[in-house]
Every structure is written in C-alpha cells, then in structure tokens.
Coordinates of C-alpha atoms and ligand atoms in Angstrom, one line a residue:
M1 CA -43.5 -130.6 106.8
K2 CA -47.2 -130.9 107.5
R3 CA -49.5 -128.3 106.0
V4 CA -52.8 -127.2 107.5
I5 CA -55.5 -125.0 106.1
L6 CA -56.7 -122.3 108.4
A7 CA -60.1 -120.6 108.3
N8 CA -61.8 -118.4 110.9
L9 CA -65.4 -117.2 110.6
A10 CA -67.3 -116.2 113.7
Q11 CA -70.5 -114.3 114.5
E12 CA -73.0 -114.8 117.2
T13 CA -76.6 -114.4 116.1
C14 CA -79.6 -113.2 117.9
S15 CA -82.7 -114.3 116.0
F16 CA -84.8 -111.6 117.5
A17 CA -82.6 -108.7 116.4
P18 CA -84.5 -106.6 113.8
T19 CA -81.6 -106.1 111.4
H20 CA -79.5 -108.5 109.4
H21 CA -75.7 -108.9 109.7
S22 CA -74.2 -107.7 106.4
L23 CA -70.7 -108.2 105.1
E24 CA -70.0 -104.6 106.2
S25 CA -70.9 -105.7 109.8
F26 CA -68.1 -108.4 109.6
R27 CA -65.6 -105.5 109.1
R28 CA -66.6 -104.1 112.6
Y29 CA -63.8 -106.3 114.0
Y30 CA -61.8 -107.9 111.2
L31 CA -62.2 -109.4 107.7
L32 CA -58.9 -110.6 106.3
F33 CA -57.8 -112.8 103.4
D34 CA -54.8 -115.0 102.6
D35 CA -51.4 -113.4 103.5
E36 CA -53.0 -110.7 105.5
I37 CA -54.1 -113.1 108.2
I38 CA -51.0 -114.4 110.0
P39 CA -49.2 -111.0 110.4
Q40 CA -52.4 -109.2 111.5
L41 CA -53.8 -111.8 113.8
R42 CA -50.6 -113.1 115.4
Q43 CA -50.8 -110.5 118.2
E44 CA -54.6 -110.6 119.0
R45 CA -55.5 -113.0 121.8
M46 CA -58.1 -114.8 119.7
E47 CA -58.2 -118.4 118.4
P48 CA -56.1 -117.7 115.2
A49 CA -53.2 -116.4 117.3
G50 CA -53.3 -119.6 119.4
I51 CA -53.4 -121.7 116.3
I52 CA -50.4 -119.8 114.8
A53 CA -48.3 -120.1 117.9
V54 CA -48.8 -123.9 118.1
A55 CA -48.3 -124.4 114.4
E56 CA -45.0 -122.5 114.5
A57 CA -43.8 -124.4 117.6
E58 CA -44.6 -127.8 116.0
G59 CA -43.2 -126.9 112.6
I60 CA -46.6 -127.1 110.8
E61 CA -47.1 -124.8 107.9
L62 CA -50.4 -122.9 107.9
L63 CA -52.3 -122.2 104.6
P64 CA -54.5 -119.2 105.5
T65 CA -57.8 -118.7 103.7
V66 CA -60.2 -116.2 105.2
A67 CA -60.4 -114.8 108.8
S68 CA -63.3 -112.8 110.0
Y69 CA -64.7 -112.0 113.4
G70 CA -68.0 -110.3 113.0
G71 CA -69.1 -109.9 116.6
T72 CA -72.8 -110.3 117.1
G73 CA -76.0 -109.2 115.4
G74 CA -79.1 -110.4 113.7
P75 CA -79.1 -113.3 111.2
V76 CA -76.3 -113.1 108.6
T77 CA -77.5 -112.0 105.2
D78 CA -77.4 -114.7 102.5
E79 CA -75.2 -112.4 100.5
A80 CA -72.6 -112.2 103.3
Y81 CA -72.7 -115.9 104.4
F82 CA -72.5 -117.4 100.9
Y83 CA -69.8 -114.9 99.9
L84 CA -67.6 -115.8 103.0
R85 CA -68.3 -119.5 102.7
D86 CA -67.5 -119.6 99.0
Q87 CA -64.3 -117.6 99.5
I88 CA -63.2 -120.2 102.1
V89 CA -64.2 -123.2 100.1
A90 CA -62.6 -122.0 96.9
R91 CA -59.3 -121.7 98.8
V92 CA -59.7 -125.0 100.5
R93 CA -60.2 -126.6 97.1
R94 CA -57.1 -125.0 95.8
F95 CA -55.0 -126.0 98.8
A96 CA -56.5 -129.5 99.2
P97 CA -53.9 -131.4 97.1
R98 CA -51.0 -130.3 99.3
A99 CA -52.9 -129.9 102.6
D100 CA -52.8 -132.6 105.4
G101 CA -55.8 -131.2 107.3
A102 CA -57.7 -128.2 108.3
V103 CA -58.4 -126.2 111.4
L104 CA -61.5 -124.1 111.5
A105 CA -62.0 -121.4 114.2
L106 CA -65.8 -120.9 114.1
H107 CA -68.4 -119.7 116.6
G108 CA -71.3 -122.3 116.4
A109 CA -74.2 -119.9 116.9
M110 CA -74.1 -118.1 113.5
V111 CA -77.5 -118.3 111.9
G112 CA -78.0 -117.2 108.3
E113 CA -81.0 -115.6 106.7
S114 CA -81.9 -118.8 105.0
V115 CA -79.3 -121.3 106.4
D116 CA -80.1 -122.2 110.1
D117 CA -76.8 -124.1 110.7
T118 CA -74.1 -122.1 108.9
E119 CA -71.3 -123.9 110.7
G120 CA -72.7 -127.3 109.8
D121 CA -73.0 -126.2 106.2
L122 CA -69.5 -124.7 106.1
I123 CA -67.9 -127.7 107.8
G124 CA -69.7 -130.0 105.3
Q125 CA -68.5 -127.9 102.3
V126 CA -64.9 -127.8 103.6
R127 CA -65.1 -131.6 104.0
Q128 CA -66.2 -132.0 100.4
A129 CA -63.4 -129.7 99.1
L130 CA -60.7 -131.3 101.3
G131 CA -61.7 -134.9 100.8
P132 CA -63.0 -137.6 103.2
D133 CA -59.7 -138.7 104.8
K134 CA -58.0 -135.6 106.0
P135 CA -58.7 -134.4 109.5
I136 CA -60.7 -131.3 110.3
V137 CA -60.5 -129.9 113.8
V138 CA -63.1 -127.2 114.7
S139 CA -63.0 -124.7 117.6
L140 CA -66.2 -123.2 118.8
D141 CA -67.6 -120.7 121.4
M142 CA -69.1 -122.2 124.5
H143 CA -72.4 -120.8 123.2
A144 CA -72.4 -122.9 120.1
H145 CA -75.6 -124.6 119.1
I146 CA -74.3 -128.1 118.1
T147 CA -75.9 -129.9 115.2
A148 CA -75.6 -133.4 113.7
E149 CA -74.0 -131.8 110.6
M150 CA -71.2 -130.3 112.6
I151 CA -70.5 -133.6 114.3
E152 CA -70.6 -135.5 111.0
G153 CA -68.2 -133.2 109.1
A154 CA -65.6 -132.6 111.8
N155 CA -63.1 -135.1 113.2
A156 CA -62.8 -133.2 116.5
I157 CA -64.5 -130.2 118.1
V158 CA -63.1 -128.2 121.0
G159 CA -64.7 -125.3 122.8
Y160 CA -64.1 -122.6 125.3
H161 CA -63.8 -123.7 128.9
T162 CA -64.7 -120.3 130.4
W163 CA -67.4 -117.7 130.6
P164 CA -66.7 -114.9 130.7
H165 CA -64.6 -116.2 127.8
E166 CA -61.0 -115.8 128.9
D167 CA -59.5 -118.8 127.1
I168 CA -60.2 -117.9 123.5
Y169 CA -56.5 -117.9 122.6
E170 CA -55.9 -121.1 124.6
T171 CA -58.9 -122.8 122.7
G172 CA -57.1 -122.1 119.4
M173 CA -54.0 -123.6 120.9
R174 CA -55.9 -126.7 122.0
A175 CA -57.4 -127.1 118.6
M176 CA -54.1 -126.9 116.8
R177 CA -52.3 -129.2 119.3
L178 CA -55.0 -131.8 118.8
L179 CA -54.7 -131.6 115.0
G180 CA -50.9 -131.9 115.3
R181 CA -51.3 -135.1 117.3
I182 CA -53.8 -136.5 114.7
L183 CA -51.4 -135.6 111.9
R184 CA -48.5 -137.4 113.6
G185 CA -50.7 -140.5 114.0
E186 CA -50.6 -140.3 117.8
V187 CA -54.3 -140.4 118.2
Q188 CA -57.4 -141.4 116.3
P189 CA -60.3 -139.0 117.3
V190 CA -63.9 -140.2 117.5
L191 CA -66.7 -137.7 118.3
A192 CA -69.8 -138.2 120.3
Y193 CA -72.4 -135.7 121.5
R194 CA -75.6 -135.5 123.6
K195 CA -78.2 -132.8 123.0
L196 CA -80.4 -131.5 125.7
P197 CA -83.8 -129.7 125.3
M198 CA -82.8 -126.8 127.5
I199 CA -81.7 -123.2 127.1
T200 CA -80.6 -121.0 129.9
P201 CA -79.9 -117.3 130.6
P202 CA -76.2 -116.4 129.9
E203 CA -75.9 -114.7 133.3
T204 CA -75.8 -118.2 134.9
H205 CA -73.0 -119.5 132.6
R206 CA -70.3 -118.2 134.9
V207 CA -67.9 -121.1 135.3
S208 CA -66.8 -119.9 138.7
Q209 CA -70.3 -120.3 140.1
K210 CA -72.6 -123.2 140.7
P211 CA -74.3 -124.9 138.9
M212 CA -72.1 -124.1 135.9
S213 CA -68.9 -124.9 137.8
E214 CA -70.2 -128.5 138.4
V215 CA -71.0 -129.1 134.8
M216 CA -67.8 -127.6 133.5
G217 CA -65.9 -129.2 136.3
R218 CA -67.0 -132.7 135.1
A219 CA -65.9 -131.8 131.5
L220 CA -62.5 -130.6 132.6
A221 CA -62.0 -133.7 134.8
A222 CA -62.9 -135.9 131.8
E223 CA -60.3 -134.1 129.7
R224 CA -57.6 -135.2 132.2
E225 CA -58.7 -138.9 131.9
P226 CA -56.7 -141.2 129.7
G227 CA -58.3 -141.7 126.3
V228 CA -60.3 -138.5 126.3
L229 CA -58.9 -135.9 124.0
A230 CA -61.5 -133.1 124.5
A231 CA -64.7 -132.7 126.5
T232 CA -66.9 -129.6 126.2
I233 CA -70.2 -128.4 127.5
F234 CA -71.8 -126.1 125.0
A235 CA -74.3 -123.9 126.9
T236 CA -75.7 -122.4 123.6
Q237 CA -76.7 -118.9 122.7
P238 CA -80.3 -119.1 123.9
Q239 CA -81.7 -116.2 121.7
L240 CA -81.7 -118.4 118.5
D241 CA -85.0 -119.4 117.0
V242 CA -84.0 -122.6 115.1
P243 CA -85.0 -126.3 115.3
N244 CA -83.3 -128.5 117.9
L245 CA -81.9 -125.6 119.9
G246 CA -80.4 -126.6 123.2
W247 CA -77.3 -127.4 125.3
S248 CA -74.9 -130.1 124.1
S249 CA -72.0 -132.0 125.5
V250 CA -69.3 -133.0 122.9
V251 CA -66.6 -135.4 123.7
V252 CA -63.6 -136.5 121.5
A253 CA -62.1 -139.8 122.6
D254 CA -59.1 -141.7 121.2
G255 CA -60.5 -144.5 119.1
D256 CA -63.3 -145.5 121.5
R257 CA -66.7 -144.2 120.4
A258 CA -68.6 -145.9 123.3
R259 CA -66.3 -144.2 125.8
A260 CA -66.8 -140.8 124.0
Q261 CA -70.6 -141.3 124.2
A262 CA -70.5 -142.4 127.9
V263 CA -68.6 -139.3 128.9
A264 CA -70.8 -137.0 126.8
D265 CA -73.9 -138.6 128.5
E266 CA -72.5 -138.2 131.9
I267 CA -71.7 -134.4 131.4
A268 CA -75.1 -133.8 129.9
E269 CA -76.9 -135.5 132.7
I270 CA -75.3 -133.2 135.3
A271 CA -76.5 -130.2 133.2
W272 CA -80.0 -131.6 132.9
R273 CA -80.3 -132.4 136.6
E274 CA -79.2 -128.8 137.4
R275 CA -81.5 -127.1 134.8
R276 CA -83.8 -125.3 137.3
N277 CA -80.8 -123.9 139.1
F278 CA -79.9 -122.0 135.9
L279 CA -83.0 -119.9 136.1
H280 CA -82.2 -116.3 137.0
Q281 CA -83.7 -113.1 138.3
R282 CA -82.5 -109.6 137.4
T283 CA -83.3 -106.3 139.1
P284 CA -86.1 -104.0 137.8
V285 CA -84.6 -100.7 136.5
A286 CA -86.3 -98.4 139.1
E287 CA -85.1 -100.6 141.9
A288 CA -81.6 -100.7 140.4
L289 CA -81.5 -96.9 140.5
R290 CA -82.8 -96.8 144.0
R291 CA -80.0 -99.2 145.1
A292 CA -77.4 -97.2 143.1
R293 CA -78.3 -94.0 145.0
E294 CA -77.6 -95.8 148.3
V295 CA -74.1 -96.8 147.2
E296 CA -71.5 -94.4 148.5
S297 CA -69.4 -93.0 145.5
G298 CA -69.0 -95.4 142.5
P299 CA -68.8 -96.8 140.1
V300 CA -72.0 -98.8 140.1
V301 CA -72.1 -100.9 136.9
L302 CA -75.6 -101.4 135.3
A303 CA -75.6 -104.4 133.0
D304 CA -78.3 -104.3 130.4
S305 CA -78.1 -107.8 128.8
S306 CA -81.4 -107.5 127.0
D307 CA -79.9 -104.9 124.6
G308 CA -76.6 -106.8 124.8
T309 CA -74.2 -106.0 122.0
A310 CA -72.4 -109.1 123.2
G311 CA -75.4 -111.2 122.2
G312 CA -76.7 -109.7 119.0
G313 CA -78.6 -106.7 120.4
E314 CA -78.7 -103.5 118.5
G315 CA -77.5 -101.4 121.4
D316 CA -80.2 -98.8 121.0
S317 CA -82.2 -99.3 124.2
T318 CA -83.5 -96.1 125.8
V319 CA -84.9 -97.8 128.9
L320 CA -82.1 -96.7 131.3
L321 CA -81.8 -93.2 129.8
E322 CA -85.5 -92.6 130.2
A323 CA -85.5 -93.9 133.8
L324 CA -82.5 -91.7 134.7
L325 CA -84.2 -88.6 133.2
Q326 CA -87.3 -89.3 135.3
S327 CA -85.4 -90.3 138.4
P328 CA -81.9 -88.9 138.3
V329 CA -79.0 -90.4 140.2
P330 CA -76.5 -87.7 141.3
G331 CA -73.0 -88.0 139.8
Q332 CA -71.5 -88.7 136.4
T333 CA -73.3 -91.4 134.4
L334 CA -71.9 -93.0 131.3
L335 CA -74.3 -94.5 128.7
L336 CA -74.1 -96.1 125.3
I337 CA -76.7 -95.8 122.6
V338 CA -76.4 -96.8 118.9
D339 CA -78.2 -94.3 116.7
P340 CA -76.6 -93.3 113.3
E341 CA -79.2 -90.5 112.8
A342 CA -78.4 -88.9 116.2
V343 CA -74.6 -89.2 115.3
A344 CA -75.3 -87.4 112.0
A345 CA -77.2 -84.6 113.8
C346 CA -74.3 -84.2 116.3
V347 CA -71.8 -84.0 113.5
E348 CA -73.9 -81.5 111.7
A349 CA -74.3 -79.4 114.8
G350 CA -70.6 -79.6 115.6
V351 CA -68.5 -79.8 118.8
R352 CA -69.8 -77.5 121.6
A353 CA -73.1 -77.0 120.0
E354 CA -76.3 -77.4 122.0
I355 CA -78.9 -79.5 120.3
T356 CA -82.3 -81.1 121.0
L357 CA -82.9 -84.4 119.4
P358 CA -84.5 -87.8 119.7
V359 CA -81.9 -90.5 120.6
G360 CA -82.1 -94.3 120.4
G361 CA -85.1 -96.6 120.1
K362 CA -85.2 -96.4 116.3
I363 CA -83.7 -99.8 115.4
A364 CA -85.2 -102.3 117.9
S365 CA -88.3 -100.3 117.8
Q366 CA -90.6 -103.1 118.9
F367 CA -88.9 -102.9 122.2
Y368 CA -87.9 -99.3 122.6
H369 CA -88.8 -95.8 121.6
P370 CA -86.7 -92.6 121.0
V371 CA -86.2 -90.3 123.9
T372 CA -85.8 -86.6 123.2
V373 CA -82.9 -84.9 125.1
T374 CA -81.2 -81.5 125.0
G375 CA -77.5 -81.6 125.4
R376 CA -74.1 -80.3 124.3
V377 CA -71.9 -82.1 121.7
K378 CA -68.8 -82.8 123.7
T379 CA -66.7 -84.8 121.2
I380 CA -66.9 -86.4 117.7
S381 CA -64.6 -89.2 116.7
D382 CA -64.0 -91.9 114.1
G383 CA -65.2 -94.7 116.5
V384 CA -62.1 -96.8 115.9
F385 CA -60.5 -98.2 119.0
K386 CA -58.6 -101.2 120.3
M387 CA -60.4 -103.4 122.8
K388 CA -58.2 -104.8 125.5
V389 CA -60.4 -107.7 126.6
P390 CA -59.9 -109.6 124.4
T391 CA -57.4 -107.6 122.3
L392 CA -59.5 -106.9 119.2
P393 CA -59.7 -103.9 116.8
A394 CA -63.2 -102.5 117.0
D395 CA -65.0 -100.0 114.7
R396 CA -68.3 -98.6 115.8
G397 CA -68.5 -96.0 113.1
R398 CA -68.6 -92.3 113.8
T399 CA -69.2 -91.6 117.4
A400 CA -70.4 -88.5 119.3
V401 CA -70.5 -87.9 123.0
L402 CA -73.5 -85.9 124.0
Q403 CA -73.6 -84.4 127.5
V404 CA -77.0 -84.0 129.0
G405 CA -76.4 -82.5 132.5
E406 CA -74.4 -85.3 134.3
L407 CA -75.3 -87.9 131.7
F408 CA -72.6 -88.6 129.0
I409 CA -74.3 -90.5 126.2
V410 CA -71.9 -92.2 123.7
L411 CA -73.8 -92.2 120.4
S412 CA -72.3 -94.5 117.8
E413 CA -73.3 -95.6 114.3
K414 CA -72.8 -99.3 115.0
P415 CA -72.8 -101.5 118.1
V416 CA -69.6 -103.0 119.5
Y417 CA -68.7 -105.1 122.6
T418 CA -68.8 -103.2 125.8
W419 CA -66.7 -105.6 127.9
D420 CA -63.8 -103.3 128.7
E421 CA -63.3 -99.7 129.6
E422 CA -61.9 -98.8 126.1
C423 CA -65.4 -98.3 124.7
Y424 CA -65.5 -95.2 127.1
R425 CA -61.9 -94.3 127.4
S426 CA -61.5 -94.1 123.7
V427 CA -63.9 -91.2 123.7
G428 CA -62.4 -89.5 126.7
L429 CA -64.7 -90.9 129.4
F430 CA -63.4 -92.7 132.5
P431 CA -65.6 -95.4 134.1
R432 CA -63.5 -95.5 137.3
E433 CA -64.4 -91.9 138.0
A434 CA -68.1 -92.2 137.2
K435 CA -71.0 -92.8 139.5
L436 CA -72.9 -95.0 137.1
V437 CA -71.6 -97.0 134.1
Q438 CA -73.8 -98.8 131.6
V439 CA -72.6 -102.0 129.9
K440 CA -74.6 -104.0 127.4
S441 CA -73.5 -107.5 128.3
P442 CA -74.7 -110.3 130.5
G443 CA -71.2 -110.9 132.1
G444 CA -68.3 -110.5 129.7
F445 CA -67.5 -107.2 131.4
R446 CA -67.0 -108.8 134.8
P447 CA -63.2 -109.6 134.6
V448 CA -62.6 -105.9 133.9
Y449 CA -65.2 -104.2 136.1
E450 CA -65.3 -106.5 139.2
P451 CA -62.0 -105.4 140.6
F452 CA -63.1 -101.7 140.9
A453 CA -66.9 -101.6 140.7
K454 CA -68.6 -100.7 144.0
E455 CA -71.6 -102.7 142.9
I456 CA -72.8 -104.5 139.7
I457 CA -76.5 -104.6 139.1
E458 CA -78.1 -106.7 136.3
L459 CA -81.1 -104.9 134.9
D460 CA -84.3 -106.6 134.1
A461 CA -85.3 -104.7 131.0
P462 CA -86.9 -105.7 127.7
G463 CA -85.0 -106.4 124.4
P464 CA -84.2 -108.8 121.7
V465 CA -81.5 -110.5 123.9
D466 CA -83.8 -110.8 126.9
S467 CA -82.5 -113.5 129.2
E468 CA -86.0 -113.9 130.6
L469 CA -86.4 -116.4 127.9
T470 CA -90.1 -117.1 128.4
R471 CA -90.7 -113.5 127.2
L472 CA -89.1 -114.0 123.7
P473 CA -91.3 -114.8 120.7
Y474 CA -89.9 -118.2 119.8
R475 CA -91.6 -119.8 116.8
R476 CA -89.3 -122.4 115.3
V477 CA -87.5 -124.1 118.3
T478 CA -88.3 -127.7 118.8
R479 CA -90.7 -128.1 121.7
P480 CA -90.8 -129.1 124.5
L481 CA -87.9 -126.9 125.5
F482 CA -87.0 -126.0 129.0
P483 CA -87.8 -123.4 130.4
L484 CA -90.4 -122.5 127.7
D485 CA -92.1 -125.7 128.7
E486 CA -92.3 -127.4 132.1
M487 CA -90.0 -130.3 132.0
Ligands
LIG501 ZN1 -70.1 -117.1 124.0

C-alpha cells in the first residue's frame, strides 16, 4: 500500500491590513493535528475532503500532519508561521522513511511578517525533510502568487478552476488523483510557469465572464489535451506588497518540459493581451443608495470588497453605515462591523438595553473612523456558526446584534467570510426578507445571493482590500507592474 503525507495550511494575506494574523486567527476556521484531521475534515467540502475521498478510493494510506484554514487577514506573524511550518516539517521528517510522497493543500498568497513567500519556504522545507526523489503535489487557490521556489520544490501544482471558488473539494481530488498516477508510475510530471507583470481587481476574475472565461477556457482546454496533466491560470491576490507580484500560468506536462512551457506561455499570452479588459469600475456609495431606493422591494446586495473579509480586510468599515445614517433607505438593512470594544459594551449593557456607542473604524483606522449610534441590543451570541458555502466551521468571537431604527448591525469580535446567508441567519437575521444586505466580498457571495437578490451593487469605497489598485500604497512590488504602470 502506498502512503502519502497530508498537510493543509491556507491563509490569504492582505499586505495593507493593519493587523497581523496570529495563531489564534488560524483557529477562526480550523486548526487540527494528526488523527483529528481525517474524521473532522472528511465532511467539509474543502481540499482535504477531496484528497481523503480519492486516497480511500485508490487504496492509498494518508499520513496526516497539520491542517489549518486561517481564512484571510494581515501578514502572518512569525510566531504563527514558524510554529505551523515546524509542526508540519517535524511530522514529515518522522513519516519520511515510510512515505511514498506528499500532498500539500496550501493557498499560495500567504505572506509572513518576515517571510514573503511562505508557501515556497514550506514546500522547500518539506522537500528537504522528505528527500529529493519522492513526489510532492501541491494544490493552491486561484489567487496564488507563484514563485520560483514553489515551482522548484514541487513536482506538480494544481489550482482552482473557478471564481467564485466552487471547486475547492474537486481541486483536492485532482491533486490526489495526480499524485496517485505519479506513484503508480503512470506519468512523469514536469512543471513550467510563466509570470506576468500584472495584477487585476478580483471582481473581474469571474470565470463565467469575459475576459476571464477566455483565459481559463484555454487552460481547461489544455488540460484535455494528451500529455498535459494540469494547466492553471493563477490570477493572484492583488493586495500583496511583495517582489515579483503578478499573474502566472502553471502547466504540468507528462515528461515534456518544452510542451509544458509552450502551453504555459500560450495561456499567459491570452491573459496579457486582455489585461486592460480586467480593469473595473464600482459604484460610489451615494449613487448605490440612490439606486437601491429605486428598486422595488429587495433585497439589494451591497458588496464592499475594499473592507472584504474574504481578502484580508478587518471588516470594520463604517463607510456604508455613515452613508445610511445621513441618507436612509426605507426598509430593513443588515450590516456587518467588526468591533470587539463595541461587542463588550453590548454584552455589558445586556439584551434589550438601549446604548449609545461608537462602532467600527477602530482597526483599519487609516481608512475609517468610528461612527456613534444609539440602538437597542437585540441579541448576544457566541459567534460560532457553520458556513454552508463552502461548508466550513466559523468562529467570529462574541457577536451582538445592535438595532438602530431599521438598521441591524452585526457587531463581532473577529472577521469571517460573508459569502453565505449563515453570517446573518446564525444571529436571527434573514437576508431574503431585508431591503439592503451588506456583504464584504468582491464576488464569493454571488452563487448564494444571485438567485434571489433584486440587484447586486459593488461599492466603490476605500479600504485595505481596495480593488482600485492604483489607490493602494505599494512599496515593494517589482515595477513596472500593470495597472500601477502604463504597460
Ligand atoms: Zn481565491
């Protein structure tokens, strides 16, 4: 029986977020060790479950090490990154004599406090511990920032084919299937990549729409060609401030490096040719509220990606709250604001108490300011809930719902994804019945909200995850870089 080491470590960094991502932040979704991993992750539709399903079907024994999904946030603290890396590497070293290979489910855009390329570093350390001849297959998010170190350390890299990301589980399956074929001697993977000096707003990464459909379409077509084992376009998390940032195409071919390079070049050239079509305009907040007023009934979804908790934002923007207080929209409005101090004040005051307090704007304070409101504490809860898209346990710390007239503000201690309705339903609020619903995401919410939203409006607001990239204070990216420079 073949034996494969399994490790899973994923976090998406925003370099412009004011806080660092601690080990505690990795527990917001899951942080598991050894024998905890397979029973707990088997049912979640994430990469590990896909890996587990294929390994079991193919009779491959998994040797689980560490599994953590940290969501998004600022750069990972050295303490957290080195701890997690060393925990993984120690186990790889222990398993190495009896392991035939390793599968690593990573993200690709996790930047550390002092390590720019954590994934390249981790893959290199796993390679050292495992030995030079055993295959390592890596799965990454479509927003990975690919580096030479990742390509050097891995035998094969596969990535998501969708955005919004709906094939996370399937990507785990593809990684494990490919590793199975390598272990059985059916294929000999060779890797090639092509880096592009371009970053683009995530709003335009929807694979169902041009121009992304053309780029991804070529990658998918290549995967169906004989001799190509995997072909991926990595559109890259743009809010990273690291050298050599940019899109990449990565191709794994069977034994033919020139072929892998030719296909990688071809996919990259389509992306580069289309670069200007990836630029994107959102709607100013005042205009969005004007439009929302004109929509009969609801819900109207207001997507604030600049404070996006799906991209490393702190979730504490008060821009929409302030605009609504100045220029109300009739009907129930659901808002999300991260503010541990405000939560503590609500807990202190108690359910049904009326309080006046400043909310939000205290963490990403270079972009936002607190807004003082008077409201009634409607509920207080533990903030633990189960996301449905993807299925993921989430913990946003203590959570209070503060009612300010027709505004229902969900105040939480920590940020979480806002892709599905559970972030509201878990505290007794129902997006389908509201007039306005705020989400903090550039598009991951669309599969859930599109079927019932009357309208979806993307807000042009400031923040650390601003997708108007020319407004962000990049210092370390390699220039020239489109669209920061005319290219
Ligand atoms: Zn992504």
